[in-house]
């Protein structure tokens, strides 16, 4: 095997280990949107997996947008899957397994793009024992889309022990499992509501006759 291939494999495995073991479960954030007069609750998580020698890296960006106090908004999941450069595009149909119940799900807004990242480093030449430098460029395919959870799915996730998302690049399947700390943070996200306000910031108080007389 040539040096570039070995480096690519090493970097891929390193990315997998980092994402699987070292990345935090994420943080639930609440943002006030003054233009829409509402709140946005967000959570971002990353995952890694290797199937059939291929490395898949996934970023999930959950969001719920509160603009009507009487309406509980759905959870929207925007995702990015980093796959090998020559992977096929993501199929629109996949599966969501929550504990023992499996749902057919449809991914919307699918599109793909290529992403190139340069690398460099040093290694020991086994023949001479000397340090030699190397560099190159790794190109991956970024598969992006959106998934919306149903209320039933949200309720099941809140009581589940694990959640599995199954996707397909062409006919090649790959899965990501949400469990332990990451699942706990997802449950926290689903239970989080925006702070209560006694009066919206942009509420206009009508002028009464008594107020007019006092001027």
Short mmCIF file of C-alpha atoms in Angstrom, two decimals:
data_model
loop_
_atom_site.label_atom_id
_atom_site.label_comp_id
_atom_site.label_asym_id
_atom_site.label_seq_id
_atom_site.Cartn_x
_atom_site.Cartn_y
_atom_site.Cartn_z
CA UNK A 1 0.00 0.00 0.00
CA UNK A 2 1.26 3.49 -0.76
CA UNK A 3 1.83 6.19 1.82
CA UNK A 4 -1.15 8.28 0.80
CA UNK A 5 -3.54 5.37 1.21
CA UNK A 6 -2.11 4.49 4.63
CA UNK A 7 -2.43 8.09 5.72
CA UNK A 8 -6.02 8.26 4.50
CA UNK A 9 -6.95 5.12 6.44
CA UNK A 10 -5.19 6.38 9.55
CA UNK A 11 -6.93 9.73 9.40
CA UNK A 12 -10.30 8.08 8.80
CA UNK A 13 -9.88 5.75 11.76
CA UNK A 14 -8.67 8.64 13.89
CA UNK A 15 -11.75 10.67 13.01
CA UNK A 16 -13.94 7.73 13.89
CA UNK A 17 -12.31 7.25 17.28
CA UNK A 18 -12.56 10.96 18.08
CA UNK A 19 -16.22 11.19 17.13
CA UNK A 20 -17.21 7.95 18.82
CA UNK A 21 -15.39 8.39 22.10
CA UNK A 22 -14.24 11.94 22.70
CA UNK A 23 -16.93 14.27 21.42
CA UNK A 24 -19.28 15.67 24.06
CA UNK A 25 -22.98 14.72 23.91
CA UNK A 26 -23.76 18.31 22.93
CA UNK A 27 -25.41 21.23 24.68
CA UNK A 28 -29.02 22.37 24.52
CA UNK A 29 -29.15 26.04 23.57
CA UNK A 30 -32.06 28.50 23.62
CA UNK A 31 -31.95 31.53 21.31
CA UNK A 32 -34.37 34.45 21.27
CA UNK A 33 -35.40 35.48 17.74
CA UNK A 34 -36.57 39.06 18.08
CA UNK A 35 -37.51 39.33 14.41
CA UNK A 36 -39.95 36.42 14.60
CA UNK A 37 -40.81 37.13 18.24
CA UNK A 38 -40.08 33.60 19.38
CA UNK A 39 -37.45 31.14 20.59
CA UNK A 40 -35.35 28.49 18.87
CA UNK A 41 -34.11 25.49 20.88
CA UNK A 42 -31.14 23.65 19.33
CA UNK A 43 -28.83 20.70 19.92
CA UNK A 44 -25.92 19.46 17.79
CA UNK A 45 -24.36 15.98 18.03
CA UNK A 46 -21.71 14.06 16.05
CA UNK A 47 -21.28 10.33 15.44
CA UNK A 48 -18.94 7.98 13.60
CA UNK A 49 -19.18 4.49 12.16
CA UNK A 50 -17.19 2.11 9.96
CA UNK A 51 -19.04 -0.39 7.77
CA UNK A 52 -17.38 -2.61 5.15
CA UNK A 53 -14.14 -0.67 5.58
CA UNK A 54 -15.81 2.67 4.84
CA UNK A 55 -15.84 5.52 7.33
CA UNK A 56 -19.07 7.47 7.83
CA UNK A 57 -19.23 10.61 9.97
CA UNK A 58 -22.59 12.12 10.90
CA UNK A 59 -23.59 15.50 12.34
CA UNK A 60 -27.18 15.93 13.56
CA UNK A 61 -28.56 19.42 14.20
CA UNK A 62 -31.89 19.25 16.05
CA UNK A 63 -34.11 22.31 16.29
CA UNK A 64 -37.57 23.32 17.56
CA UNK A 65 -38.94 26.78 16.80
CA UNK A 66 -41.45 28.28 19.26
CA UNK A 67 -43.45 31.15 17.78
CA UNK A 68 -46.94 30.35 19.11
CA UNK A 69 -47.26 29.62 22.86
CA UNK A 70 -50.26 27.35 22.17
CA UNK A 71 -48.38 25.12 19.69
CA UNK A 72 -45.69 22.54 20.42
CA UNK A 73 -43.48 22.62 17.30
CA UNK A 74 -42.07 19.47 15.68
CA UNK A 75 -38.42 18.50 15.93
CA UNK A 76 -36.52 19.20 12.71
CA UNK A 77 -33.24 17.35 12.19
CA UNK A 78 -30.78 18.77 9.66
CA UNK A 79 -27.93 16.37 8.99
CA UNK A 80 -24.58 16.09 7.20
CA UNK A 81 -23.04 12.69 6.44
CA UNK A 82 -19.38 12.62 5.41
CA UNK A 83 -18.72 9.60 3.17
CA UNK A 84 -15.91 8.39 0.85
CA UNK A 85 -15.51 10.57 -2.25
CA UNK A 86 -17.01 8.11 -4.73
CA UNK A 87 -20.06 7.22 -2.64
CA UNK A 88 -23.49 7.33 -4.23
CA UNK A 89 -25.96 10.01 -3.15
CA UNK A 90 -28.20 9.34 -0.18
CA UNK A 91 -31.41 7.43 -0.85
CA UNK A 92 -34.58 9.33 0.22
CA UNK A 93 -35.93 6.43 2.30
CA UNK A 94 -34.43 5.09 5.51
CA UNK A 95 -35.38 3.73 8.92
CA UNK A 96 -35.58 5.02 12.48
CA UNK A 97 -35.54 2.35 15.19
CA UNK A 98 -36.58 3.52 18.66
CA UNK A 99 -35.99 0.73 21.18
CA UNK A 100 -37.84 -2.16 19.47
CA UNK A 101 -40.14 -0.18 17.16
CA UNK A 102 -38.99 0.61 13.61
CA UNK A 103 -40.35 3.45 11.46
CA UNK A 104 -39.96 4.06 7.75
CA UNK A 105 -38.70 7.63 7.37
CA UNK A 106 -38.26 9.96 4.40
CA UNK A 107 -35.35 12.37 4.08
CA UNK A 108 -36.17 15.73 2.47
CA UNK A 109 -34.05 18.39 0.78
CA UNK A 110 -31.28 15.97 -0.18
CA UNK A 111 -28.17 17.29 -1.89
CA UNK A 112 -24.47 16.48 -2.00
CA UNK A 113 -21.14 18.26 -2.43
CA UNK A 114 -17.42 17.42 -2.30
CA UNK A 115 -15.17 18.63 0.52
CA UNK A 116 -11.37 18.60 0.34
CA UNK A 117 -9.07 18.78 3.36
CA UNK A 118 -5.27 18.91 3.28
CA UNK A 119 -3.11 16.92 5.70
CA UNK A 120 0.58 16.75 6.56
CA UNK A 121 2.84 15.09 9.10
CA UNK A 122 5.97 13.04 9.65
CA UNK A 123 6.70 9.34 9.93
CA UNK A 124 9.69 7.11 10.52
CA UNK A 125 11.11 5.42 7.41
CA UNK A 126 11.48 1.74 8.40
CA UNK A 127 14.41 1.25 6.00
CA UNK A 128 16.56 4.20 7.10
CA UNK A 129 15.16 5.03 10.52
CA UNK A 130 14.92 8.69 9.49
CA UNK A 131 11.96 10.99 9.87
CA UNK A 132 10.27 11.83 6.57
CA UNK A 133 7.46 14.27 5.94
CA UNK A 134 4.32 13.65 3.94
CA UNK A 135 1.30 15.68 2.79
CA UNK A 136 -1.72 15.37 0.55
CA UNK A 137 -5.41 16.10 0.15
CA UNK A 138 -8.37 13.96 1.26
CA UNK A 139 -11.67 14.49 -0.51
CA UNK A 140 -14.97 13.34 0.98
CA UNK A 141 -18.57 13.54 -0.17
CA UNK A 142 -20.98 15.50 2.02
CA UNK A 143 -24.57 14.23 1.97
CA UNK A 144 -27.08 16.68 3.44
CA UNK A 145 -30.78 16.60 4.16
CA UNK A 146 -33.63 17.06 6.63
CA UNK A 147 -35.74 14.71 8.75
CA UNK A 148 -38.82 15.68 10.78
CA UNK A 149 -39.83 13.65 13.82
CA UNK A 150 -43.46 12.85 14.55
CA UNK A 151 -44.99 13.35 17.99
CA UNK A 152 -45.16 9.56 18.43
CA UNK A 153 -41.45 9.25 17.68
CA UNK A 154 -40.60 12.05 20.11
CA UNK A 155 -42.64 10.38 22.87
CA UNK A 156 -40.96 7.01 22.27
CA UNK A 157 -37.48 8.57 22.26
CA UNK A 158 -38.20 10.15 25.65
CA UNK A 159 -38.70 6.65 27.11
CA UNK A 160 -36.19 4.69 25.01
CA UNK A 161 -32.81 3.11 25.75
CA UNK A 162 -31.41 3.56 22.23
CA UNK A 163 -32.23 5.09 18.86
CA UNK A 164 -30.82 3.85 15.53
CA UNK A 165 -30.84 5.85 12.31
CA UNK A 166 -30.42 3.72 9.16
CA UNK A 167 -29.39 5.34 5.88
CA UNK A 168 -28.40 4.15 2.40
CA UNK A 169 -25.79 5.51 0.02
CA UNK A 170 -27.06 3.86 -3.14
CA UNK A 171 -27.47 0.25 -2.00
CA UNK A 172 -24.78 0.53 0.71
CA UNK A 173 -26.34 0.70 4.19
CA UNK A 174 -24.88 2.39 7.23
CA UNK A 175 -26.27 3.10 10.70
CA UNK A 176 -25.72 5.39 13.66
CA UNK A 177 -26.79 4.60 17.21
CA UNK A 178 -27.81 7.27 19.71
CA UNK A 179 -27.45 6.00 23.28
CA UNK A 180 -26.14 6.73 26.76
CA UNK A 181 -25.03 10.35 27.22
CA UNK A 182 -26.05 11.48 23.75
CA UNK A 183 -29.51 9.96 24.15
CA UNK A 184 -29.81 11.60 27.55
CA UNK A 185 -29.01 14.97 26.01
CA UNK A 186 -31.56 14.37 23.23
CA UNK A 187 -34.22 13.62 25.86
CA UNK A 188 -33.28 16.86 27.62
CA UNK A 189 -33.69 18.72 24.32
CA UNK A 190 -37.17 17.27 23.79
CA UNK A 191 -38.27 18.34 27.29
CA UNK A 192 -36.84 21.85 27.09
CA UNK A 193 -39.28 24.72 26.62
CA UNK A 194 -38.56 28.42 26.17
CA UNK A 195 -38.78 30.70 29.22
CA UNK A 196 -42.23 32.03 30.02
CA UNK A 197 -42.80 35.73 29.47
CA UNK A 198 -45.60 37.79 31.00
CA UNK A 199 -45.69 39.99 27.93
CA UNK A 200 -44.09 39.60 24.48
CA UNK A 201 -41.28 42.07 23.85
CA UNK A 202 -42.99 43.65 20.84
CA UNK A 203 -46.53 43.75 22.26
CA UNK A 204 -48.30 47.07 21.61
CA UNK A 205 -50.47 48.26 24.51
CA UNK A 206 -53.56 50.08 23.17
CA UNK A 207 -54.14 53.61 24.39
CA UNK A 208 -57.24 53.97 26.63
CA UNK A 209 -59.48 56.99 27.20
CA UNK A 210 -58.15 57.40 30.76
CA UNK A 211 -54.58 57.56 29.46
CA UNK A 212 -55.54 60.19 26.92
CA UNK A 213 -57.14 62.38 29.64
CA UNK A 214 -54.05 62.22 31.84
CA UNK A 215 -51.90 63.87 29.17
#
